[in-house]
């Protein structure tokens, strides 16, 4: 018989631990909450998943629409950064409206000096070194998942995980969570995405070649068999960044990442990875029946914090669109690193684990989640959460 997962932290203990870890400002006593939208200074487009930090050490990330909210004293400063842009630091009292980040300048000369294949192999070597040296490094992550059928939100899931954080997210174990969903009836049948959290465990580095059960990833020894790689370079504020474009070759019919890597030109540490998945699929639960469903579109964005001397996963965002039961479903998730810690769980989540059922077995403490956003919700997410709370759907799956 398979053992049940046991969790070592109560909601109250987790709340205390996260406050000590300097998570989002919503979890600590603060003088004020400062809110703004981060945008590209040239185009005016929002910059989702930009890093936000206060002078006192609190941190957050912008949401899918570029907004953030963070708490700190009015005399502190707030710093905003995004890979490929010059960072910005302003007084907390100036955090309002739009904060504009300027793109770094393109450098054409670097392309000739550093061939793409040589840089890719240097990045692979550095990533493997980090994986070996930092294999025991863990962090606590906040996770939010929402599913929409048309314009209607059908499910909301928020949780905390612990897991490996160097280069790629892995060995996730659930600490605490909450889940709510609309019930299916004779008129409407909704899909429940049981293991969508596994998409956040994007692997970008592997061995000699991807194993038969793995998605094709860019940083493997035989990358040239699967990808055509081109490179450009940008620089500014004392940093040079190589941008590696991994375009899948024609004829690859297995799941593969079609992506762009941003790499520090001096250390070869990965700073950011964005792109889309091709030939992807998802485990779908329709009316209690599980099925593997092909994905029409899957996009992702992963950012890394290198201030500790290695590429630590800071955030992973996933967006998937697929047809299920004759209806268009859109599922989005965000995994955000709220800090290190010694939280433990006796078992890790596997690919086939139903996260909703595991959360449901814990029970629900509404006081733990009240006004505790961690990452600012979008208006659609906020309205869905408030509606589900009003209907008392959390904890009743």
Tab-separated table of C-alpha atoms in Angstrom:
chain	number	residue	atom	x	y	z
A	1	UNK	CA	0.000	0.000	0.000
A	2	UNK	CA	1.268	3.420	-0.895
A	3	UNK	CA	1.962	5.640	2.081
A	4	UNK	CA	0.114	8.901	2.393
A	5	UNK	CA	2.029	12.146	2.354
A	6	UNK	CA	2.667	13.657	5.772
A	7	UNK	CA	3.256	17.365	6.185
A	8	UNK	CA	5.407	18.755	8.934
A	9	UNK	CA	4.060	22.314	8.999
A	10	UNK	CA	0.712	23.584	10.193
A	11	UNK	CA	-0.707	26.638	8.372
A	12	UNK	CA	0.249	28.848	11.298
A	13	UNK	CA	3.798	27.504	11.343
A	14	UNK	CA	4.125	27.936	7.613
A	15	UNK	CA	2.949	31.523	7.851
A	16	UNK	CA	5.569	32.227	10.500
A	17	UNK	CA	8.298	30.489	8.491
A	18	UNK	CA	7.525	32.472	5.369
A	19	UNK	CA	7.561	35.737	7.265
A	20	UNK	CA	11.063	34.874	8.489
A	21	UNK	CA	12.069	34.016	4.930
A	22	UNK	CA	11.200	37.553	3.791
A	23	UNK	CA	8.514	36.533	1.353
A	24	UNK	CA	6.067	38.960	-0.225
A	25	UNK	CA	5.193	42.018	1.805
A	26	UNK	CA	1.659	40.789	2.435
A	27	UNK	CA	3.044	38.399	4.999
A	28	UNK	CA	4.806	40.907	7.209
A	29	UNK	CA	3.926	43.940	9.239
A	30	UNK	CA	4.379	46.953	7.006
A	31	UNK	CA	3.785	50.661	6.947
A	32	UNK	CA	2.189	50.653	3.502
A	33	UNK	CA	1.625	48.579	0.383
A	34	UNK	CA	3.097	50.045	-2.790
A	35	UNK	CA	1.630	49.121	-6.141
A	36	UNK	CA	2.715	49.793	-9.735
A	37	UNK	CA	2.936	48.323	-13.205
A	38	UNK	CA	6.298	47.543	-14.823
A	39	UNK	CA	6.463	48.297	-18.542
A	40	UNK	CA	8.910	48.438	-21.448
A	41	UNK	CA	10.026	52.065	-21.777
A	42	UNK	CA	10.129	51.841	-25.601
A	43	UNK	CA	6.920	49.949	-26.386
A	44	UNK	CA	4.790	50.524	-23.292
A	45	UNK	CA	4.068	46.794	-23.071
A	46	UNK	CA	3.844	45.251	-19.576
A	47	UNK	CA	6.739	43.128	-18.330
A	48	UNK	CA	5.309	40.077	-16.568
A	49	UNK	CA	7.362	38.218	-13.936
A	50	UNK	CA	9.883	41.000	-13.358
A	51	UNK	CA	11.730	40.774	-10.050
A	52	UNK	CA	10.773	43.276	-7.326
A	53	UNK	CA	12.773	43.786	-4.121
A	54	UNK	CA	12.751	46.270	-1.276
A	55	UNK	CA	15.749	47.745	0.478
A	56	UNK	CA	14.772	45.732	3.548
A	57	UNK	CA	14.915	42.406	1.705
A	58	UNK	CA	11.254	41.732	0.874
A	59	UNK	CA	10.630	40.433	-2.619
A	60	UNK	CA	7.894	39.713	-5.090
A	61	UNK	CA	7.341	39.362	-8.828
A	62	UNK	CA	5.036	41.108	-11.270
A	63	UNK	CA	1.952	39.195	-12.398
A	64	UNK	CA	0.942	38.269	-15.959
A	65	UNK	CA	-0.175	41.874	-16.575
A	66	UNK	CA	2.975	43.469	-15.144
A	67	UNK	CA	1.489	44.608	-11.810
A	68	UNK	CA	2.984	44.099	-8.367
A	69	UNK	CA	2.192	45.061	-4.801
A	70	UNK	CA	4.787	45.020	-2.053
A	71	UNK	CA	4.964	46.391	1.465
A	72	UNK	CA	7.743	48.412	3.051
A	73	UNK	CA	8.445	51.588	4.958
A	74	UNK	CA	8.027	54.797	2.964
A	75	UNK	CA	11.709	55.669	3.543
A	76	UNK	CA	12.928	52.484	1.852
A	77	UNK	CA	13.694	52.036	-1.829
A	78	UNK	CA	12.228	49.490	-4.256
A	79	UNK	CA	14.270	47.859	-7.023
A	80	UNK	CA	12.783	46.330	-10.164
A	81	UNK	CA	14.766	44.194	-12.599
A	82	UNK	CA	14.108	42.066	-15.653
A	83	UNK	CA	16.635	40.159	-17.741
A	84	UNK	CA	17.444	42.136	-20.895
A	85	UNK	CA	16.609	45.495	-19.306
A	86	UNK	CA	18.473	48.009	-17.177
A	87	UNK	CA	17.328	47.738	-13.517
A	88	UNK	CA	15.490	50.575	-11.813
A	89	UNK	CA	15.577	51.673	-8.167
A	90	UNK	CA	13.140	54.280	-6.854
A	91	UNK	CA	11.981	55.521	-3.422
A	92	UNK	CA	8.986	53.561	-2.166
A	93	UNK	CA	6.893	56.712	-2.226
A	94	UNK	CA	7.503	56.946	-5.995
A	95	UNK	CA	6.056	53.478	-6.617
A	96	UNK	CA	2.794	54.172	-8.428
A	97	UNK	CA	1.383	54.146	-11.932
A	98	UNK	CA	3.963	52.791	-14.374
A	99	UNK	CA	7.647	52.035	-13.792
A	100	UNK	CA	9.574	52.045	-17.069
A	101	UNK	CA	12.519	49.735	-17.747
A	102	UNK	CA	14.826	50.468	-20.687
A	103	UNK	CA	16.006	47.582	-22.919
A	104	UNK	CA	19.729	46.881	-23.032
A	105	UNK	CA	21.555	47.759	-26.259
A	106	UNK	CA	22.272	45.152	-28.945
A	107	UNK	CA	25.952	44.424	-29.597
A	108	UNK	CA	26.654	42.941	-33.042
A	109	UNK	CA	30.415	42.548	-32.689
A	110	UNK	CA	30.120	39.852	-30.016
A	111	UNK	CA	28.342	37.474	-32.415
A	112	UNK	CA	31.494	36.973	-34.502
A	113	UNK	CA	33.814	36.601	-31.521
A	114	UNK	CA	31.816	33.876	-29.762
A	115	UNK	CA	30.329	31.117	-31.983
A	116	UNK	CA	26.952	29.887	-30.734
A	117	UNK	CA	28.006	26.231	-30.416
A	118	UNK	CA	30.989	27.165	-28.246
A	119	UNK	CA	28.793	29.218	-25.922
A	120	UNK	CA	26.161	26.460	-25.691
A	121	UNK	CA	28.759	23.911	-24.594
A	122	UNK	CA	30.128	26.331	-21.996
A	123	UNK	CA	26.600	26.867	-20.658
A	124	UNK	CA	26.003	23.092	-20.474
A	125	UNK	CA	29.250	22.610	-18.529
A	126	UNK	CA	28.395	25.376	-16.055
A	127	UNK	CA	24.801	24.166	-15.571
A	128	UNK	CA	25.960	20.623	-14.808
A	129	UNK	CA	28.530	21.959	-12.351
A	130	UNK	CA	25.802	23.871	-10.522
A	131	UNK	CA	23.449	20.870	-10.480
A	132	UNK	CA	26.143	18.746	-8.860
A	133	UNK	CA	27.333	21.337	-6.374
A	134	UNK	CA	23.872	22.641	-5.413
A	135	UNK	CA	21.904	19.381	-5.593
A	136	UNK	CA	20.822	19.694	-1.951
A	137	UNK	CA	19.763	23.327	-2.188
A	138	UNK	CA	16.038	23.727	-1.608
A	139	UNK	CA	13.616	26.604	-1.434
A	140	UNK	CA	9.966	27.247	-0.676
A	141	UNK	CA	7.714	28.141	-3.602
A	142	UNK	CA	4.300	29.738	-3.812
A	143	UNK	CA	2.130	28.311	-6.590
A	144	UNK	CA	-1.043	29.623	-8.226
A	145	UNK	CA	-3.027	27.800	-10.912
A	146	UNK	CA	-6.204	28.983	-12.638
A	147	UNK	CA	-8.313	27.377	-15.365
A	148	UNK	CA	-10.823	29.152	-17.586
A	149	UNK	CA	-13.514	27.835	-19.906
A	150	UNK	CA	-14.245	30.755	-22.187
A	151	UNK	CA	-14.421	33.746	-19.837
A	152	UNK	CA	-15.536	31.659	-16.840
A	153	UNK	CA	-13.019	30.570	-14.209
A	154	UNK	CA	-13.556	26.865	-13.478
A	155	UNK	CA	-10.843	26.230	-10.880
A	156	UNK	CA	-8.358	28.002	-8.613
A	157	UNK	CA	-5.465	26.340	-6.811
A	158	UNK	CA	-2.937	28.005	-4.512
A	159	UNK	CA	-0.239	26.104	-2.654
A	160	UNK	CA	3.217	26.103	-1.113
A	161	UNK	CA	5.861	23.594	-2.160
A	162	UNK	CA	9.406	22.849	-1.170
A	163	UNK	CA	11.804	21.619	-3.809
A	164	UNK	CA	15.195	21.750	-5.457
A	165	UNK	CA	15.856	25.167	-6.928
A	166	UNK	CA	19.252	25.064	-8.682
A	167	UNK	CA	18.991	25.410	-12.495
A	168	UNK	CA	15.644	23.583	-12.591
A	169	UNK	CA	12.764	23.022	-10.207
A	170	UNK	CA	12.527	19.429	-8.958
A	171	UNK	CA	11.604	16.991	-6.186
A	172	UNK	CA	8.527	19.007	-5.249
A	173	UNK	CA	6.688	18.189	-2.043
A	174	UNK	CA	3.443	19.794	-0.968
A	175	UNK	CA	3.374	21.788	2.257
A	176	UNK	CA	-0.066	23.328	2.253
A	177	UNK	CA	-2.660	24.395	-0.299
A	178	UNK	CA	-6.235	25.237	-1.138
A	179	UNK	CA	-8.362	24.302	-4.112
A	180	UNK	CA	-11.789	25.239	-5.435
A	181	UNK	CA	-13.631	24.306	-8.621
A	182	UNK	CA	-17.022	24.603	-10.221
A	183	UNK	CA	-18.950	21.343	-10.056
A	184	UNK	CA	-19.963	19.546	-13.218
A	185	UNK	CA	-23.648	18.855	-13.879
A	186	UNK	CA	-25.905	17.644	-16.684
A	187	UNK	CA	-25.392	20.912	-18.559
A	188	UNK	CA	-21.729	21.756	-17.922
A	189	UNK	CA	-18.836	19.326	-17.596
A	190	UNK	CA	-15.598	20.893	-16.421
A	191	UNK	CA	-12.072	19.553	-16.711
A	192	UNK	CA	-9.834	19.311	-13.637
A	193	UNK	CA	-6.124	19.508	-14.315
A	194	UNK	CA	-4.759	17.035	-11.813
A	195	UNK	CA	-1.005	17.279	-12.378
A	196	UNK	CA	-0.525	20.624	-14.110
A	197	UNK	CA	2.086	21.546	-11.475
A	198	UNK	CA	4.546	19.183	-13.194
A	199	UNK	CA	4.857	21.627	-16.099
A	200	UNK	CA	6.680	23.980	-13.691
A	201	UNK	CA	9.497	21.440	-13.408
A	202	UNK	CA	10.936	22.477	-16.765
A	203	UNK	CA	14.222	20.743	-17.483
A	204	UNK	CA	16.559	22.701	-19.720
A	205	UNK	CA	19.750	20.704	-19.105
A	206	UNK	CA	20.351	16.982	-19.469
A	207	UNK	CA	23.006	14.421	-20.347
A	208	UNK	CA	24.322	13.201	-23.666
A	209	UNK	CA	20.810	13.025	-25.120
A	210	UNK	CA	17.218	13.347	-23.850
A	211	UNK	CA	15.883	10.061	-22.484
A	212	UNK	CA	12.958	8.487	-24.341
A	213	UNK	CA	10.434	9.706	-21.740
A	214	UNK	CA	11.796	13.247	-21.504
A	215	UNK	CA	10.889	16.338	-23.492
A	216	UNK	CA	13.724	17.425	-25.745
A	217	UNK	CA	15.646	20.122	-23.875
A	218	UNK	CA	18.191	22.604	-25.255
A	219	UNK	CA	21.194	21.925	-23.029
A	220	UNK	CA	22.200	18.366	-23.980
A	221	UNK	CA	25.375	17.159	-25.669
A	222	UNK	CA	23.612	16.338	-28.936
A	223	UNK	CA	21.627	19.599	-29.057
A	224	UNK	CA	22.581	20.107	-32.718
A	225	UNK	CA	20.574	17.010	-33.710
A	226	UNK	CA	17.371	18.671	-32.505
A	227	UNK	CA	18.062	22.393	-32.800
A	228	UNK	CA	19.405	25.075	-35.053
A	229	UNK	CA	21.054	27.579	-32.698
A	230	UNK	CA	21.694	31.251	-33.377
A	231	UNK	CA	23.088	33.897	-31.032
A	232	UNK	CA	22.949	37.634	-30.447
A	233	UNK	CA	24.402	39.745	-27.655
A	234	UNK	CA	23.162	42.674	-25.589
A	235	UNK	CA	25.017	44.801	-23.046
A	236	UNK	CA	24.451	47.539	-20.499
A	237	UNK	CA	25.075	48.510	-16.872
A	238	UNK	CA	28.364	46.609	-16.841
A	239	UNK	CA	26.847	43.291	-17.957
A	240	UNK	CA	26.932	41.444	-21.264
A	241	UNK	CA	24.287	38.831	-22.043
A	242	UNK	CA	24.280	36.211	-24.782
A	243	UNK	CA	20.846	35.411	-26.225
A	244	UNK	CA	20.733	31.845	-27.561
A	245	UNK	CA	17.823	30.981	-29.843
A	246	UNK	CA	17.061	27.240	-29.957
A	247	UNK	CA	14.822	26.576	-32.959
A	248	UNK	CA	13.696	22.937	-33.362
A	249	UNK	CA	14.701	21.281	-36.608
A	250	UNK	CA	12.065	20.042	-39.000
A	251	UNK	CA	10.874	16.504	-38.446
A	252	UNK	CA	11.112	16.415	-34.636
A	253	UNK	CA	7.772	14.910	-33.571
A	254	UNK	CA	8.419	14.321	-29.856
A	255	UNK	CA	7.760	16.948	-27.152
A	256	UNK	CA	10.416	19.650	-27.476
A	257	UNK	CA	11.136	23.110	-26.062
A	258	UNK	CA	11.251	25.854	-28.700
A	259	UNK	CA	13.026	28.479	-26.637
A	260	UNK	CA	15.407	31.374	-26.077
A	261	UNK	CA	18.031	31.362	-23.313
A	262	UNK	CA	19.562	34.503	-21.807
A	263	UNK	CA	23.031	33.735	-20.447
A	264	UNK	CA	25.573	35.820	-18.550
A	265	UNK	CA	28.498	36.206	-20.973
A	266	UNK	CA	31.119	36.110	-18.217
A	267	UNK	CA	29.912	33.240	-16.025
A	268	UNK	CA	27.730	31.316	-18.533
A	269	UNK	CA	24.975	31.136	-15.926
A	270	UNK	CA	21.429	30.971	-17.230
A	271	UNK	CA	19.416	34.101	-16.400
A	272	UNK	CA	16.147	33.514	-18.213
A	273	UNK	CA	14.450	31.008	-20.483
A	274	UNK	CA	11.281	31.666	-22.466
A	275	UNK	CA	9.474	30.009	-25.314
A	276	UNK	CA	6.834	27.444	-26.152
A	277	UNK	CA	6.441	23.717	-26.045
A	278	UNK	CA	5.782	21.757	-29.202
A	279	UNK	CA	3.950	18.406	-29.321
A	280	UNK	CA	2.971	18.788	-25.663
A	281	UNK	CA	0.189	16.997	-23.769
A	282	UNK	CA	-1.539	17.184	-20.413
A	283	UNK	CA	-3.202	14.680	-18.086
A	284	UNK	CA	-6.891	15.634	-18.035
A	285	UNK	CA	-9.613	14.499	-15.651
A	286	UNK	CA	-13.087	14.696	-17.217
A	287	UNK	CA	-15.965	13.364	-15.169
A	288	UNK	CA	-13.596	11.278	-13.071
A	289	UNK	CA	-11.937	9.745	-16.143
A	290	UNK	CA	-8.280	10.496	-16.824
A	291	UNK	CA	-7.063	11.041	-20.356
A	292	UNK	CA	-3.939	12.349	-22.073
A	293	UNK	CA	-4.951	15.371	-24.150
A	294	UNK	CA	-2.798	17.071	-26.824
A	295	UNK	CA	-2.042	20.724	-26.142
A	296	UNK	CA	-2.798	23.285	-28.846
A	297	UNK	CA	-0.484	25.912	-27.383
A	298	UNK	CA	1.938	25.969	-24.467
A	299	UNK	CA	4.102	28.979	-23.561
A	300	UNK	CA	6.479	29.402	-20.644
A	301	UNK	CA	8.794	31.884	-18.968
A	302	UNK	CA	11.420	30.956	-16.370
A	303	UNK	CA	13.621	33.451	-14.536
A	304	UNK	CA	16.671	32.838	-12.379
A	305	UNK	CA	18.370	34.682	-9.537
A	306	UNK	CA	22.177	34.500	-9.766
A	307	UNK	CA	22.988	36.688	-6.760
A	308	UNK	CA	23.956	33.561	-4.778
A	309	UNK	CA	26.569	32.497	-7.306
A	310	UNK	CA	24.370	30.026	-9.219
A	311	UNK	CA	21.169	29.984	-11.285
A	312	UNK	CA	18.418	29.615	-8.681
A	313	UNK	CA	14.892	29.342	-10.046
A	314	UNK	CA	13.024	32.540	-9.158
A	315	UNK	CA	9.775	32.086	-11.069
A	316	UNK	CA	8.179	29.742	-13.598
A	317	UNK	CA	5.041	30.718	-15.498
A	318	UNK	CA	3.103	28.360	-17.748
A	319	UNK	CA	0.148	29.009	-20.052
A	320	UNK	CA	-1.655	26.200	-21.901
A	321	UNK	CA	-4.614	26.163	-24.289
A	322	UNK	CA	-6.400	22.954	-25.235
A	323	UNK	CA	-9.759	21.530	-26.259
A	324	UNK	CA	-11.473	19.296	-23.720
A	325	UNK	CA	-14.996	17.917	-23.877
A	326	UNK	CA	-15.656	20.130	-26.873
A	327	UNK	CA	-14.755	23.340	-25.056
A	328	UNK	CA	-11.706	25.611	-25.107
A	329	UNK	CA	-9.748	25.481	-21.825
A	330	UNK	CA	-6.965	27.873	-20.795
A	331	UNK	CA	-4.798	26.951	-17.835
A	332	UNK	CA	-2.209	29.255	-16.303
A	333	UNK	CA	0.201	28.795	-13.450
A	334	UNK	CA	2.924	30.707	-11.642
A	335	UNK	CA	5.574	29.263	-9.343
A	336	UNK	CA	7.463	31.862	-7.291
A	337	UNK	CA	10.464	31.338	-5.008
A	338	UNK	CA	9.770	32.909	-1.605
A	339	UNK	CA	13.081	31.870	-0.031
A	340	UNK	CA	15.094	29.065	1.487
A	341	UNK	CA	14.209	26.984	4.487
A	342	UNK	CA	14.344	23.622	6.199
A	343	UNK	CA	10.733	22.615	5.591
A	344	UNK	CA	10.357	18.908	4.853
A	345	UNK	CA	7.837	16.396	3.618
A	346	UNK	CA	8.109	12.635	3.849
A	347	UNK	CA	7.311	12.041	0.194
A	348	UNK	CA	7.728	13.815	-3.109
A	349	UNK	CA	4.987	14.385	-5.603
A	350	UNK	CA	5.076	12.114	-8.634
A	351	UNK	CA	3.909	12.800	-12.175
A	352	UNK	CA	0.618	10.942	-11.649
A	353	UNK	CA	-0.246	12.461	-8.262
A	354	UNK	CA	-3.583	14.266	-8.129
A	355	UNK	CA	-2.682	17.530	-6.429
A	356	UNK	CA	-6.317	18.481	-5.784
A	357	UNK	CA	-6.967	15.292	-3.836
A	358	UNK	CA	-3.829	15.752	-1.759
A	359	UNK	CA	-4.841	19.312	-0.900
A	360	UNK	CA	-8.390	18.225	-0.098
A	361	UNK	CA	-7.121	15.618	2.369
A	362	UNK	CA	-5.381	18.343	4.410
A	363	UNK	CA	-8.482	20.307	5.312
A	364	UNK	CA	-8.910	24.033	4.791
A	365	UNK	CA	-8.014	26.963	7.031
A	366	UNK	CA	-9.531	30.113	5.531
A	367	UNK	CA	-7.777	32.401	8.029
A	368	UNK	CA	-4.404	31.325	6.620
A	369	UNK	CA	-5.305	32.492	3.119
A	370	UNK	CA	-7.271	35.613	3.947
A	371	UNK	CA	-5.710	38.648	2.216
A	372	UNK	CA	-2.535	36.650	1.561
A	373	UNK	CA	-1.802	37.083	-2.130
A	374	UNK	CA	2.004	36.578	-2.188
A	375	UNK	CA	1.943	37.638	-5.865
A	376	UNK	CA	-0.633	40.241	-6.863
A	377	UNK	CA	-3.582	38.629	-8.628
A	378	UNK	CA	-4.825	39.799	-12.001
A	379	UNK	CA	-8.397	41.194	-12.007
A	380	UNK	CA	-9.714	37.895	-13.415
A	381	UNK	CA	-7.894	35.885	-10.750
A	382	UNK	CA	-9.079	38.225	-8.002
A	383	UNK	CA	-12.733	38.030	-9.066
A	384	UNK	CA	-12.555	34.232	-9.299
A	385	UNK	CA	-10.999	33.857	-5.840
A	386	UNK	CA	-13.561	36.178	-4.245
A	387	UNK	CA	-16.418	34.335	-5.964
A	388	UNK	CA	-15.186	30.932	-4.830
A	389	UNK	CA	-14.672	32.220	-1.293
A	390	UNK	CA	-18.196	33.642	-1.256
A	391	UNK	CA	-19.609	30.290	-2.381
A	392	UNK	CA	-17.463	28.413	0.191
A	393	UNK	CA	-15.995	26.230	-2.547
A	394	UNK	CA	-12.476	26.086	-1.118
A	395	UNK	CA	-11.965	22.892	0.831
A	396	UNK	CA	-15.095	21.226	-0.568
A	397	UNK	CA	-13.757	19.530	-3.705
